[in-house]
């Protein structure tokens, strides 16, 4: 079957609401620190533990989409997400919250099962656009999660956000069971053979290697920013509360609007040009952050630039790898997204470390160095790859 516009929009809707589970914790770090009597940087561990759990789920679970029927897999994992969110809401210690955070991340990989399903059911000429639309839903979910989480945490406490997220995922279970199409697998081997084949693709597909490395570093920049900006805004000269900090997520909505356009461009003759554009936008965003001072308009401009830049990099790379081997899209996506979210986890830890050592100025200098390294990697592959 081919996907209708309604099918694509529904997938984008579900993708956004499920991926939000990973990011609810970011504006809540201050409230968690207060309840458990921790420093803000120590409480920030839940941000990169959630991302590490996501990377683990990507690596171990997503490949099964090439082996088992995808809709059933999506429903089972969403059920686990409901349980993990409830565990976080009921956590009586920070250790239990950390464990719940890993489980939330691992069970929030459903968008990475929806995307290959959509790619399989889309025509070649529409694939980039379809991925772009679904990625728009994903980005809106990420941005809205921070704004909503900050507001709910401020009004009713951080635990309420996890209870609400569990309720949302429960409703999505019913909706996806009724509306998602069947998507049968193509791989007929064992799980060991399935996992082994991924290393073969890493060795034989240079586009996959480049896309994964660039995404690792790009995600580390984005994640470092969204983790560290909470500490930046919570301290003088701003001293904002959780509600105000969460609202800054709305400023990145321009990235969501850019995703369908990037998706169309990614289906063109030389999609790699989008990567350089995205890297330059990330670099400009850090410049805006460095010179923010007390000028929030520069900070907001930086948020818009960093999110559009990330969309240009991510959607382009994802479209490129989906065009490689249709029968192995889940496995290619596993490599690509596992590496990406290891980068996200690394970025959160890096951002917290830079903040501890030198506050906001060192954060800006450290992330600039990472972006320049990414540009060097792009240039290295430029002479080897055409798209």
Coordinates of C-alpha atoms in Angstrom, one line a residue, residues 169-326:
X169 CA 1.2 7.3 25.3
X170 CA -1.8 5.1 26.4
X171 CA -4.1 7.1 24.1
X172 CA -1.5 6.7 21.2
X173 CA -1.5 3.0 21.7
X174 CA -5.2 2.9 20.9
X175 CA -4.8 5.2 17.9
X176 CA -1.9 3.4 16.4
X177 CA -3.6 0.0 16.8
X178 CA -6.6 1.3 14.8
X179 CA -4.9 3.3 12.1
X180 CA -1.3 2.1 11.4
X181 CA -0.9 -0.2 8.4
X182 CA 0.8 -3.6 8.5
X183 CA 4.5 -3.5 7.5
X184 CA 6.0 -6.9 6.8
X185 CA 9.7 -7.5 7.2
X186 CA 12.1 -8.6 4.5
X187 CA 14.9 -10.2 6.6
X188 CA 14.6 -14.0 7.1
X189 CA 17.7 -14.8 9.1
X190 CA 18.4 -14.9 12.9
X191 CA 18.9 -12.0 15.3
X192 CA 22.6 -12.7 15.4
X193 CA 22.8 -12.5 11.6
X194 CA 20.7 -9.4 11.7
X195 CA 23.0 -7.6 14.1
X196 CA 26.2 -8.9 12.3
X197 CA 24.9 -7.5 9.0
X198 CA 25.0 -3.9 10.4
X199 CA 28.8 -4.1 10.8
X200 CA 28.9 -5.2 7.1
X201 CA 27.0 -2.1 6.1
X202 CA 29.3 0.2 8.2
X203 CA 32.3 -1.3 6.4
X204 CA 30.8 -1.2 2.9
X205 CA 28.7 2.0 2.9
X206 CA 30.8 5.2 3.0
X207 CA 27.7 7.4 2.9
X208 CA 26.4 5.7 6.1
X209 CA 29.8 6.3 7.8
X210 CA 29.9 10.0 6.9
X211 CA 26.3 10.6 7.7
X212 CA 26.7 8.9 11.1
X213 CA 29.8 10.8 12.1
X214 CA 28.5 14.2 11.1
X215 CA 25.2 13.5 12.9
X216 CA 27.1 12.4 16.0
X217 CA 28.8 15.7 16.3
X218 CA 25.8 17.8 15.2
X219 CA 23.5 16.1 17.8
X220 CA 26.2 16.6 20.4
X221 CA 26.0 20.4 19.8
X222 CA 22.2 20.5 19.9
X223 CA 22.0 18.4 23.0
X224 CA 24.8 20.3 24.8
X225 CA 22.9 23.5 24.1
X226 CA 19.5 22.4 25.3
X227 CA 20.9 20.9 28.5
X228 CA 23.2 23.8 29.4
X229 CA 20.8 26.6 28.5
X230 CA 18.7 25.6 31.5
X231 CA 21.6 26.4 33.8
X232 CA 22.4 29.6 31.8
X233 CA 18.9 31.0 32.1
X234 CA 18.4 29.9 35.7
X235 CA 21.4 31.8 36.9
X236 CA 22.1 35.6 36.9
X237 CA 21.6 37.9 35.1
X238 CA 18.3 36.2 34.1
X239 CA 17.4 33.9 37.1
X240 CA 14.4 32.5 35.2
X241 CA 12.1 29.9 36.7
X242 CA 11.2 26.6 35.0
X243 CA 8.1 28.0 33.4
X244 CA 10.0 30.8 31.6
X245 CA 12.9 28.5 30.6
X246 CA 10.5 26.0 29.0
X247 CA 9.0 28.6 26.8
X248 CA 12.2 29.1 25.0
X249 CA 11.6 25.8 23.2
X250 CA 9.0 27.6 21.1
X251 CA 11.7 29.7 19.5
X252 CA 13.0 26.7 17.7
X253 CA 9.7 26.2 15.8
X254 CA 11.3 27.6 12.7
X255 CA 13.3 24.4 12.4
X256 CA 10.1 22.4 12.2
X257 CA 8.8 24.6 9.4
X258 CA 12.1 24.1 7.5
X259 CA 12.0 20.3 7.6
X260 CA 9.7 19.6 4.7
X261 CA 11.7 22.0 2.5
X262 CA 14.9 20.3 3.5
X263 CA 13.3 16.9 2.7
X264 CA 12.5 18.0 -0.8
X265 CA 16.0 19.4 -1.3
X266 CA 17.5 16.1 0.1
X267 CA 15.9 14.2 -2.8
X268 CA 17.8 16.4 -5.3
X269 CA 21.0 15.7 -7.3
X270 CA 23.5 16.9 -4.6
X271 CA 22.0 16.8 -1.1
X272 CA 25.4 17.1 0.6
X273 CA 25.3 20.8 0.0
X274 CA 22.5 21.0 2.6
X275 CA 25.0 19.6 5.2
X276 CA 27.4 22.5 4.8
X277 CA 24.5 24.9 5.1
X278 CA 23.4 23.3 8.4
X279 CA 27.0 23.3 9.8
X280 CA 27.4 27.0 9.1
X281 CA 24.0 27.8 10.7
X282 CA 25.1 25.9 13.8
X283 CA 28.4 27.9 13.9
X284 CA 26.4 31.2 13.6
X285 CA 24.1 30.1 16.4
X286 CA 27.1 29.7 18.8
X287 CA 28.3 33.2 17.8
X288 CA 24.9 34.6 18.8
X289 CA 25.0 32.7 22.1
X290 CA 28.5 33.9 22.9
X291 CA 27.5 37.6 22.4
X292 CA 24.1 37.2 24.1
X293 CA 25.1 39.0 27.4
X294 CA 21.8 40.3 28.6
X295 CA 20.3 40.6 25.1
X296 CA 17.7 37.8 24.7
X297 CA 17.0 38.7 21.1
X298 CA 20.5 37.2 20.2
X299 CA 19.8 34.2 22.3
X300 CA 16.4 33.6 20.5
X301 CA 18.1 34.1 17.1
X302 CA 20.7 31.5 18.1
X303 CA 17.9 29.0 19.0
X304 CA 16.3 29.5 15.6
X305 CA 19.6 29.1 13.8
X306 CA 20.7 26.0 15.7
X307 CA 17.4 24.2 15.1
X308 CA 17.2 25.0 11.4
X309 CA 20.8 23.9 11.1
X310 CA 20.1 20.6 12.8
X311 CA 17.1 19.9 10.6
X312 CA 19.2 20.6 7.5
X313 CA 21.9 18.1 8.7
X314 CA 19.6 15.4 10.1
X315 CA 16.9 15.2 7.4
X316 CA 19.5 15.3 4.6
X317 CA 21.5 12.5 6.2
X318 CA 18.4 10.4 6.9
X319 CA 17.2 10.7 3.4
X320 CA 20.6 9.8 2.0
X321 CA 20.8 6.6 4.0
X322 CA 17.3 5.5 3.2
X323 CA 18.2 5.6 -0.5
X324 CA 21.0 3.1 -0.1
X325 CA 19.4 -0.3 0.6
X326 CA 15.6 -0.5 0.8

